[in-house]
Amino acid sequence: MTEARISVLCSGNGTNLQALIDSCASDAPDSIKGKIVKVTVNRKGAYATTRAEKAGIPTDYFNLVKDGYHELGEKDPAKLKEARLRYDADLAKRILQDKPDLIVLAGWMHVLTTNFLRPVSEAGVPIINLHPALPGAYDGAGAINRAYEDSKAGKLKDNTTGIMIHYVIAEVDRGEPILVQKIKIEEGESLEDLEWKIHGYEHDLIVKATALLAEKISAAKALKM
């Protein structure tokens, strides 16, 4: 089969995962030409697990504490850093066992170190992530809230924020953008309304970007057959 093998990493409810699942199952011309081979979660009770199981997709709950990388409540920065590096190295091994062609971070709340990024890059597997901000703006956590506060303070250019799908590199949210969507913050709009609006755009953009890369991967695999 030449379809792209996709591994998805999630931490929470999995609404973006659901959008990916639905597109993979669709016969629409613009649907994802690929198969989700594994959904990995790092938080107990993440509903993404249920979504994957309902779709018949294998899941893996892999957690820093549960799997013995550090004790619950550990505060020592050196121990936490060492645990994170070991966890990321082992996470890469687990993901690569499935021989994915593409890794999609869909609400994955864990910044990946080079101990994950290096072996995945060496295996030739691209990693993409969804970030709720325009390129170069509001890197890291709390991006929607920071854009909203700047909008209220009159500091946001054209009162416009956005979202992007980008390649993942060591610098957080600084990888090359694949697709970008600008989103206007309307006068009188609440933070909650803005969050809902942005999440709606997220589902569409993550599917479009995944479909775009899956198409290229499938075409490249077909040429090798």
mmCIF file of C-alpha atoms in Angstrom:
data_model
loop_
_atom_site.group_PDB
_atom_site.id
_atom_site.type_symbol
_atom_site.label_atom_id
_atom_site.label_comp_id
_atom_site.label_asym_id
_atom_site.label_seq_id
_atom_site.Cartn_x
_atom_site.Cartn_y
_atom_site.Cartn_z
ATOM 1 C CA MET A 1 0.000 0.000 0.000
ATOM 2 C CA THR A 2 1.222 3.480 -0.837
ATOM 3 C CA GLU A 3 -1.013 5.332 1.635
ATOM 4 C CA ALA A 4 0.791 7.368 4.280
ATOM 5 C CA ARG A 5 1.217 5.783 7.706
ATOM 6 C CA ILE A 6 0.368 8.446 10.299
ATOM 7 C CA SER A 7 1.175 8.442 14.013
ATOM 8 C CA VAL A 8 -0.786 10.946 16.124
ATOM 9 C CA LEU A 9 0.215 12.251 19.573
ATOM 10 C CA CYS A 10 -2.442 13.768 21.870
ATOM 11 C CA SER A 11 -2.818 14.899 25.466
ATOM 12 C CA GLY A 12 -6.486 15.773 25.852
ATOM 13 C CA ASN A 13 -9.969 15.622 24.404
ATOM 14 C CA GLY A 14 -8.812 14.818 20.896
ATOM 15 C CA THR A 15 -11.152 16.977 18.811
ATOM 16 C CA ASN A 16 -8.389 17.544 16.258
ATOM 17 C CA LEU A 17 -7.702 13.810 16.302
ATOM 18 C CA GLN A 18 -11.394 13.216 15.547
ATOM 19 C CA ALA A 19 -11.146 15.522 12.544
ATOM 20 C CA LEU A 20 -8.172 13.476 11.311
ATOM 21 C CA ILE A 21 -9.986 10.174 11.909
ATOM 22 C CA ASP A 22 -13.069 11.389 10.045
ATOM 23 C CA SER A 23 -11.032 12.597 7.088
ATOM 24 C CA CYS A 24 -9.049 9.350 6.830
ATOM 25 C CA ALA A 25 -12.365 7.453 6.712
ATOM 26 C CA SER A 26 -13.873 9.759 4.089
ATOM 27 C CA ASP A 27 -13.989 9.202 0.332
ATOM 28 C CA ALA A 28 -14.032 12.939 -0.378
ATOM 29 C CA PRO A 29 -11.472 14.120 -2.963
ATOM 30 C CA ASP A 30 -9.714 16.335 -0.409
ATOM 31 C CA SER A 31 -9.653 13.737 2.376
ATOM 32 C CA ILE A 32 -6.447 12.405 3.939
ATOM 33 C CA LYS A 33 -4.988 9.587 1.834
ATOM 34 C CA GLY A 34 -3.488 7.828 4.800
ATOM 35 C CA LYS A 35 -3.990 5.525 7.756
ATOM 36 C CA ILE A 36 -3.570 6.427 11.428
ATOM 37 C CA VAL A 37 -1.472 3.529 12.727
ATOM 38 C CA LYS A 38 -1.231 4.596 16.385
ATOM 39 C CA VAL A 39 -2.507 7.247 18.782
ATOM 40 C CA THR A 40 -0.152 7.961 21.683
ATOM 41 C CA VAL A 41 -1.385 9.860 24.755
ATOM 42 C CA ASN A 42 0.618 11.069 27.740
ATOM 43 C CA ARG A 43 -2.222 11.900 30.129
ATOM 44 C CA LYS A 44 -4.447 9.436 31.955
ATOM 45 C CA GLY A 45 -8.078 9.686 30.951
ATOM 46 C CA ALA A 46 -7.392 11.620 27.750
ATOM 47 C CA TYR A 47 -10.591 11.251 25.717
ATOM 48 C CA ALA A 48 -8.434 10.996 22.599
ATOM 49 C CA THR A 49 -7.896 7.363 23.647
ATOM 50 C CA THR A 50 -11.638 6.672 23.481
ATOM 51 C CA ARG A 51 -11.920 8.354 20.081
ATOM 52 C CA ALA A 52 -9.097 6.192 18.728
ATOM 53 C CA GLU A 53 -10.491 2.981 20.199
ATOM 54 C CA LYS A 54 -13.928 3.662 18.699
ATOM 55 C CA ALA A 55 -12.241 3.952 15.305
ATOM 56 C CA GLY A 56 -10.285 0.743 15.818
ATOM 57 C CA ILE A 57 -6.925 2.517 16.071
ATOM 58 C CA PRO A 58 -4.253 1.100 18.437
ATOM 59 C CA THR A 59 -3.406 3.363 21.391
ATOM 60 C CA ASP A 60 -0.458 3.760 23.741
ATOM 61 C CA TYR A 61 -0.667 5.549 27.098
ATOM 62 C CA PHE A 62 2.938 6.492 27.847
ATOM 63 C CA ASN A 63 3.522 8.743 30.847
ATOM 64 C CA LEU A 64 6.538 10.164 32.677
ATOM 65 C CA VAL A 65 5.306 9.094 36.120
ATOM 66 C CA LYS A 66 3.374 5.911 35.301
ATOM 67 C CA ASP A 67 6.265 4.525 33.315
ATOM 68 C CA GLY A 68 8.834 5.284 36.001
ATOM 69 C CA TYR A 69 10.804 8.221 34.635
ATOM 70 C CA HIS A 70 10.318 10.325 37.758
ATOM 71 C CA GLU A 71 8.332 10.234 40.969
ATOM 72 C CA LEU A 72 4.986 11.999 41.318
ATOM 73 C CA GLY A 73 5.603 15.512 42.667
ATOM 74 C CA GLU A 74 9.313 15.516 41.808
ATOM 75 C CA LYS A 75 10.703 19.064 42.088
ATOM 76 C CA ASP A 76 14.429 18.628 41.432
ATOM 77 C CA PRO A 77 15.134 20.365 38.076
ATOM 78 C CA ALA A 78 18.092 18.108 37.297
ATOM 79 C CA LYS A 79 16.052 14.948 37.874
ATOM 80 C CA LEU A 80 13.136 16.297 35.844
ATOM 81 C CA LYS A 81 15.413 17.204 32.931
ATOM 82 C CA GLU A 82 17.108 13.796 32.983
ATOM 83 C CA ALA A 83 13.717 12.060 33.148
ATOM 84 C CA ARG A 84 12.422 14.087 30.228
ATOM 85 C CA LEU A 85 15.424 13.250 28.075
ATOM 86 C CA ARG A 86 15.110 9.503 28.791
ATOM 87 C CA TYR A 87 11.356 9.626 28.188
ATOM 88 C CA ASP A 88 11.750 11.405 24.851
ATOM 89 C CA ALA A 89 14.369 8.912 23.655
ATOM 90 C CA ASP A 90 12.105 5.989 24.550
ATOM 91 C CA LEU A 91 9.059 7.719 23.059
ATOM 92 C CA ALA A 92 10.895 7.991 19.740
ATOM 93 C CA LYS A 93 11.654 4.251 19.812
ATOM 94 C CA ARG A 94 8.004 3.416 20.523
ATOM 95 C CA ILE A 95 6.724 5.659 17.744
ATOM 96 C CA LEU A 96 9.262 4.467 15.171
ATOM 97 C CA GLN A 97 8.393 0.807 15.806
ATOM 98 C CA ASP A 98 5.219 1.431 13.787
ATOM 99 C CA LYS A 99 7.237 2.707 10.804
ATOM 100 C CA PRO A 100 5.217 5.920 10.367
ATOM 101 C CA ASP A 101 5.663 8.217 7.396
ATOM 102 C CA LEU A 102 4.338 11.243 9.292
ATOM 103 C CA ILE A 103 3.906 12.252 12.937
ATOM 104 C CA VAL A 104 1.116 14.694 13.804
ATOM 105 C CA LEU A 105 1.013 16.494 17.161
ATOM 106 C CA ALA A 106 -2.698 17.122 17.762
ATOM 107 C CA GLY A 107 -2.914 18.821 21.135
ATOM 108 C CA TRP A 108 0.272 17.206 22.475
ATOM 109 C CA MET A 109 1.145 19.098 25.662
ATOM 110 C CA HIS A 110 4.788 18.120 26.001
ATOM 111 C CA VAL A 111 7.684 20.009 24.424
ATOM 112 C CA LEU A 112 9.823 17.447 22.600
ATOM 113 C CA THR A 113 13.591 17.551 23.093
ATOM 114 C CA THR A 114 16.272 16.619 20.593
ATOM 115 C CA ASN A 115 16.316 13.132 22.169
ATOM 116 C CA PHE A 116 13.025 12.618 20.308
ATOM 117 C CA LEU A 117 13.553 14.920 17.354
ATOM 118 C CA ARG A 118 16.984 13.606 16.324
ATOM 119 C CA PRO A 119 16.161 9.903 15.876
ATOM 120 C CA VAL A 120 12.877 10.732 14.185
ATOM 121 C CA SER A 121 14.642 13.101 11.789
ATOM 122 C CA GLU A 122 17.316 10.470 11.090
ATOM 123 C CA ALA A 123 14.509 8.048 10.209
ATOM 124 C CA GLY A 124 13.259 10.591 7.664
ATOM 125 C CA VAL A 125 9.891 11.120 9.360
ATOM 126 C CA PRO A 126 8.485 14.690 9.390
ATOM 127 C CA ILE A 127 6.697 15.966 12.508
ATOM 128 C CA ILE A 128 3.985 18.610 12.265
ATOM 129 C CA ASN A 129 2.226 20.605 14.955
ATOM 130 C CA LEU A 130 -0.758 22.930 15.229
ATOM 131 C CA HIS A 131 -0.110 26.219 17.044
ATOM 132 C CA PRO A 132 -2.837 28.839 17.649
ATOM 133 C CA ALA A 133 -0.841 31.867 16.522
ATOM 134 C CA LEU A 134 0.646 33.329 13.370
ATOM 135 C CA PRO A 135 4.284 32.521 12.528
ATOM 136 C CA GLY A 136 6.683 34.272 14.893
ATOM 137 C CA ALA A 137 3.919 35.461 17.221
ATOM 138 C CA TYR A 138 3.059 34.135 20.678
ATOM 139 C CA ASP A 139 5.331 31.112 20.761
ATOM 140 C CA GLY A 140 4.620 28.578 23.506
ATOM 141 C CA ALA A 141 1.691 28.276 25.888
ATOM 142 C CA GLY A 142 -1.211 30.711 26.276
ATOM 143 C CA ALA A 143 -1.041 32.025 22.709
ATOM 144 C CA ILE A 144 -4.770 32.692 22.330
ATOM 145 C CA ASN A 145 -5.003 34.499 25.655
ATOM 146 C CA ARG A 146 -1.942 36.649 24.910
ATOM 147 C CA ALA A 147 -3.293 37.638 21.490
ATOM 148 C CA TYR A 148 -6.657 38.482 23.055
ATOM 149 C CA GLU A 149 -5.068 40.658 25.751
ATOM 150 C CA ASP A 150 -2.993 42.492 23.133
ATOM 151 C CA SER A 151 -6.154 43.029 21.078
ATOM 152 C CA LYS A 152 -7.956 44.577 24.049
ATOM 153 C CA ALA A 153 -4.944 46.805 24.698
ATOM 154 C CA GLY A 154 -4.837 47.942 21.073
ATOM 155 C CA LYS A 155 -1.442 46.328 20.501
ATOM 156 C CA LEU A 156 -2.475 43.636 17.995
ATOM 157 C CA LYS A 157 -1.777 44.552 14.363
ATOM 158 C CA ASP A 158 -5.026 44.717 12.366
ATOM 159 C CA ASN A 159 -6.687 43.065 15.365
ATOM 160 C CA THR A 160 -5.760 39.788 13.715
ATOM 161 C CA THR A 161 -4.337 36.592 15.168
ATOM 162 C CA GLY A 162 -4.370 33.158 13.572
ATOM 163 C CA ILE A 163 -3.247 29.564 13.559
ATOM 164 C CA MET A 164 -0.609 27.594 11.727
ATOM 165 C CA ILE A 165 0.520 24.065 11.024
ATOM 166 C CA HIS A 166 4.316 23.948 11.081
ATOM 167 C CA TYR A 167 7.178 21.477 11.027
ATOM 168 C CA VAL A 168 8.508 20.715 14.505
ATOM 169 C CA ILE A 169 12.087 21.678 15.344
ATOM 170 C CA ALA A 170 13.929 22.139 18.650
ATOM 171 C CA GLU A 171 12.914 25.814 18.872
ATOM 172 C CA VAL A 172 9.323 25.834 20.128
ATOM 173 C CA ASP A 173 6.784 26.856 17.444
ATOM 174 C CA ARG A 174 9.563 28.131 15.152
ATOM 175 C CA GLY A 175 9.515 25.413 12.499
ATOM 176 C CA GLU A 176 8.689 26.226 8.881
ATOM 177 C CA PRO A 177 4.957 26.928 8.433
ATOM 178 C CA ILE A 178 3.024 24.578 6.155
ATOM 179 C CA LEU A 179 -0.374 26.299 6.228
ATOM 180 C CA VAL A 180 -1.448 29.530 7.926
ATOM 181 C CA GLN A 181 -4.940 30.890 8.644
ATOM 182 C CA LYS A 182 -5.501 34.488 9.768
ATOM 183 C CA ILE A 183 -8.372 35.077 12.201
ATOM 184 C CA LYS A 184 -9.896 38.464 13.022
ATOM 185 C CA ILE A 185 -10.731 39.279 16.636
ATOM 186 C CA GLU A 186 -14.079 41.057 16.493
ATOM 187 C CA GLU A 187 -15.075 44.060 18.591
ATOM 188 C CA GLY A 188 -16.680 42.898 21.840
ATOM 189 C CA GLU A 189 -15.749 39.261 21.290
ATOM 190 C CA SER A 190 -15.101 37.355 24.533
ATOM 191 C CA LEU A 191 -12.039 35.206 25.093
ATOM 192 C CA GLU A 192 -14.281 32.132 25.217
ATOM 193 C CA ASP A 193 -15.907 33.049 21.879
ATOM 194 C CA LEU A 194 -12.480 33.562 20.320
ATOM 195 C CA GLU A 195 -11.277 30.189 21.610
ATOM 196 C CA TRP A 196 -14.303 28.421 20.125
ATOM 197 C CA LYS A 197 -13.829 30.202 16.803
ATOM 198 C CA ILE A 198 -10.138 29.316 16.657
ATOM 199 C CA HIS A 199 -10.785 25.661 17.522
ATOM 200 C CA GLY A 200 -13.195 25.466 14.594
ATOM 201 C CA TYR A 201 -10.501 26.689 12.223
ATOM 202 C CA GLU A 202 -7.970 24.313 13.792
ATOM 203 C CA HIS A 203 -9.927 21.213 12.807
ATOM 204 C CA ASP A 204 -10.003 22.311 9.176
ATOM 205 C CA LEU A 205 -6.369 23.384 8.963
ATOM 206 C CA ILE A 206 -4.859 20.287 10.599
ATOM 207 C CA VAL A 207 -6.795 18.100 8.160
ATOM 208 C CA LYS A 208 -5.715 20.185 5.153
ATOM 209 C CA ALA A 209 -2.044 20.120 6.155
ATOM 210 C CA THR A 210 -2.062 16.405 6.944
ATOM 211 C CA ALA A 211 -3.825 15.673 3.652
ATOM 212 C CA LEU A 212 -1.273 17.782 1.778
ATOM 213 C CA LEU A 213 1.696 15.912 3.241
ATOM 214 C CA ALA A 214 0.001 12.508 3.040
ATOM 215 C CA GLU A 215 -0.583 13.074 -0.687
ATOM 216 C CA LYS A 216 3.108 13.869 -1.239
ATOM 217 C CA ILE A 217 4.201 10.874 0.854
ATOM 218 C CA SER A 218 1.849 8.515 -0.991
ATOM 219 C CA ALA A 219 3.073 9.757 -4.371
ATOM 220 C CA ALA A 220 6.714 9.283 -3.322
ATOM 221 C CA LYS A 221 5.997 5.753 -2.062
ATOM 222 C CA ALA A 222 4.222 4.863 -5.295
ATOM 223 C CA LEU A 223 7.289 5.867 -7.329
ATOM 224 C CA LYS A 224 9.422 3.440 -5.303
ATOM 225 C CA MET A 225 7.184 0.470 -5.988
#
